[in-house]
Every structure is written in structure tokens, then in C-alpha cells.
XYZ file of N, CA, C and O in Angstrom:
268
model
N 0.735 -1.298 0.003
C 0.172 0.197 0.037
C 1.177 1.249 -0.016
O 1.869 1.389 0.706
N 0.585 2.186 -0.896
C 1.476 3.566 -1.001
C 0.968 4.473 -0.255
O -0.143 4.597 0.024
N 1.578 5.072 0.734
C 1.189 5.985 1.430
C 1.483 7.675 0.941
O 2.444 7.896 0.014
N 0.638 8.451 1.089
C 0.254 9.696 0.608
C 1.506 10.412 1.520
O 1.319 10.588 2.819
N 2.397 11.408 0.956
C 3.175 12.023 1.540
C 2.751 13.379 2.129
O 1.835 13.862 1.536
N 3.261 13.763 3.167
C 2.855 15.109 3.872
C 3.969 15.936 4.194
O 4.937 15.484 4.161
N 3.554 17.124 3.751
C 4.883 18.061 3.832
C 5.112 18.414 5.139
O 4.395 18.589 5.982
N 6.416 18.452 5.464
C 7.125 18.491 6.850
C 6.519 19.760 7.479
O 6.110 19.825 8.360
N 6.402 20.987 6.676
C 6.075 22.344 7.183
C 4.568 22.052 7.443
O 4.133 22.593 8.476
N 3.609 21.360 6.625
C 2.322 21.404 7.250
C 2.190 20.389 8.289
O 1.432 20.458 9.447
N 2.995 19.361 8.433
C 2.938 18.406 9.503
C 3.193 19.172 10.954
O 2.665 19.278 12.030
N 4.304 19.927 10.955
C 4.837 20.824 11.915
C 3.763 21.838 12.421
O 3.693 22.008 13.362
N 3.100 22.410 11.405
C 2.234 23.471 11.803
C 1.116 22.812 12.285
O 0.342 23.672 13.340
N 0.397 21.744 11.882
C -0.578 21.246 12.542
C -0.404 20.538 13.863
O -1.385 20.971 14.738
N 0.858 20.196 14.392
C 1.143 19.707 15.359
C 1.209 21.160 16.310
O 0.795 21.136 17.667
N 1.848 21.989 15.996
C 1.959 23.289 16.738
C 0.806 23.974 17.012
O 0.539 24.242 18.169
N -0.106 23.943 16.111
C -1.431 24.553 16.360
C -2.201 23.654 17.602
O -2.656 24.107 18.196
N -1.973 22.552 17.068
C -2.985 21.525 18.397
C -2.344 21.719 19.658
O -2.931 21.628 20.634
N -0.960 21.828 19.912
C -0.365 22.245 21.125
C -0.564 23.536 21.586
O -1.011 23.726 22.968
N -0.563 24.747 20.862
C -0.918 25.972 21.272
C -2.362 26.023 21.836
O -2.706 26.987 22.498
N -3.272 25.159 21.325
C -4.622 25.108 21.560
C -4.988 24.224 22.744
O -5.983 24.093 23.066
N -3.673 23.448 23.310
C -4.002 22.472 24.395
C -4.769 21.264 23.911
O -5.374 20.701 24.703
N -4.807 20.991 22.615
C -5.256 19.694 22.072
C -4.307 18.633 22.108
O -3.988 18.116 20.966
N -3.542 18.501 23.202
C -2.641 17.489 23.474
C -2.890 16.018 23.045
O -2.033 15.414 22.481
N -4.016 15.509 23.301
C -4.199 14.324 23.240
C -4.569 13.707 21.712
O -4.041 12.870 20.869
N -5.157 15.169 21.119
C -5.301 15.156 19.462
C -4.181 15.084 19.056
O -3.609 14.466 17.714
N -2.942 15.925 19.424
C -1.773 15.782 18.613
C -1.062 14.691 18.864
O -0.445 13.972 17.936
N -1.098 13.683 20.093
C -0.420 12.828 20.060
C -1.100 11.672 19.020
O -0.373 10.994 18.503
N -2.487 11.583 18.845
C -3.104 10.846 17.902
C -2.612 11.163 16.660
O -2.285 10.175 15.743
N -2.419 12.393 16.370
C -2.270 12.874 14.890
C -0.621 12.415 14.665
O -0.453 12.029 13.371
N 0.240 12.367 15.402
C 1.712 12.345 15.163
C 1.808 10.735 14.854
O 2.296 10.395 14.019
N 1.008 10.080 15.932
C 1.233 8.425 15.691
C 0.685 8.005 14.497
O 1.016 7.153 13.747
N -0.617 8.411 14.163
C -1.417 8.040 12.864
C -0.352 8.700 11.504
O -0.563 7.605 10.555
N 0.061 9.645 11.554
C 0.457 10.291 10.288
C 1.873 10.410 10.173
O 2.424 10.819 9.150
N 2.779 10.060 11.128
C 4.134 10.277 10.930
C 4.898 9.540 9.820
O 5.754 9.853 9.245
N 4.299 8.337 9.468
C 4.962 7.525 8.524
C 4.730 8.322 6.984
O 4.971 7.868 5.972
N 3.789 9.247 7.313
C 3.615 10.029 5.706
C 4.615 11.039 5.460
O 4.522 11.657 4.414
N 5.547 11.331 6.524
C 6.476 12.077 6.127
C 7.731 11.670 5.683
O 7.955 10.414 5.414
N 8.565 12.491 4.479
C 9.542 12.011 4.161
C 10.540 11.141 4.876
O 11.066 11.625 6.009
N 10.836 9.961 4.480
C 11.622 9.129 5.308
C 13.117 9.838 5.792
O 13.556 9.622 6.991
N 13.890 10.702 4.943
C 15.056 11.291 5.249
C 14.902 12.606 6.311
O 15.782 12.785 6.848
N 13.491 12.883 6.591
C 13.394 13.945 7.443
C 12.536 13.498 8.690
O 12.441 14.201 9.567
N 12.119 12.220 8.549
C 11.067 11.864 9.612
C 11.735 12.101 11.050
O 10.885 12.529 11.850
N 12.812 11.341 11.223
C 13.420 11.257 12.647
C 13.230 12.857 13.388
O 12.818 12.957 14.363
N 14.067 13.377 12.380
C 14.470 15.085 12.837
C 13.000 15.709 13.471
O 12.841 16.407 14.280
N 11.939 15.366 12.412
C 10.783 16.253 12.424
C 9.819 15.580 13.885
O 9.281 16.353 14.470
N 10.231 14.443 13.962
C 9.600 13.674 15.459
C 10.047 14.227 16.490
O 9.463 14.614 17.510
N 11.400 14.276 16.549
C 12.028 14.762 17.747
C 11.379 16.129 18.085
O 11.250 16.424 18.964
N 11.549 16.951 16.863
C 10.897 18.469 16.947
C 9.273 18.523 17.517
O 9.272 19.183 18.540
N 8.437 17.853 16.893
C 7.127 17.847 17.322
C 6.829 17.231 18.632
O 5.973 17.702 19.576
N 7.573 16.427 18.926
C 7.569 15.522 20.232
C 7.974 16.718 21.492
O 7.464 16.378 22.587
N 9.156 17.350 20.970
C 9.494 18.388 21.921
C 8.452 19.487 22.305
O 8.317 19.686 23.501
N 7.700 19.868 21.389
C 6.803 20.544 21.132
C 5.614 20.253 21.977
O 5.039 20.795 23.107
N 5.296 19.041 21.911
C 4.171 18.293 22.769
C 4.437 17.879 24.094
O 3.802 18.417 25.048
N 5.725 17.890 24.352
C 6.122 17.555 25.848
C 6.161 18.978 26.644
O 5.733 19.114 27.832
N 6.631 19.934 25.632
C 6.683 21.412 26.417
C 5.263 21.777 26.584
O 4.855 22.564 27.730
N 4.285 21.475 25.741
C 2.767 21.929 26.116
C 2.196 20.954 27.079
O 1.416 21.538 27.698
N 2.712 19.868 27.440
C 2.344 18.962 28.925
C 3.237 19.368 29.960
O 2.960 18.944 31.018
N 4.160 20.435 29.938
C 5.035 20.868 30.853
C 5.951 20.063 31.303
O 6.208 19.933 32.501
N 6.324 19.082 30.400
C 7.577 17.952 30.549
C 8.418 18.532 30.225
O 9.049 18.018 29.298
N 9.070 19.517 30.845
C 10.559 20.162 30.264
C 11.612 19.458 30.488
O 12.186 19.367 29.483
N 11.721 18.621 31.572
C 13.040 17.868 31.590
C 13.197 16.793 30.418
O 13.963 16.485 29.841
N 11.719 16.099 30.487
C 11.681 15.131 29.072
C 11.993 15.588 27.693
O 12.606 15.232 26.974
N 11.424 16.959 27.502
C 11.692 17.496 26.164
C 13.000 17.732 26.227
O 13.659 17.790 24.880
N 13.851 18.327 27.092
C 15.130 18.540 27.083
C 16.145 17.095 26.597
O 16.917 17.520 25.982
N 15.750 16.225 27.047
C 16.375 14.945 26.790
C 16.108 14.121 25.341
O 16.420 13.001 25.354
N 15.332 14.773 24.592
C 14.781 14.099 23.266
C 15.943 13.815 22.350
O 16.914 14.561 22.397
């Protein structure tokens, strides 16, 4: 099954908007569901970034520092 690609900027913006509006559970589900649609060569770095945003939104500052 071929997956549709999602633009990295769009993925990051969607995650950022969800965190800024405190839709943290929704953001977790979005990341889990759509991370495989990111370009493989950028996926890991983007996941570090959006998970850091999510942890900061959850006020888990120490965890986000050690990603």
C-alpha cells in the first residue's frame, strides 16, 4: 500500500497549532497516525521536534530537553 506524503512544514504547523490550543491528546494521535507519511529522510528529526513541542505543551520540560 502506497502512502500519501505530507509536507514537513504542514505536519509541524498542524502539531504546533494543536499544542498551542492545548489539544494535546489530539496531537499525540495525529503524530502517531501520520508520522509515516513524512519523507523518510526527514522523519526522525521532525518527530524529535514535534514531540519536543508536545512535551513542552504538557509541561514535561525535562523530558523534552533529553529528546
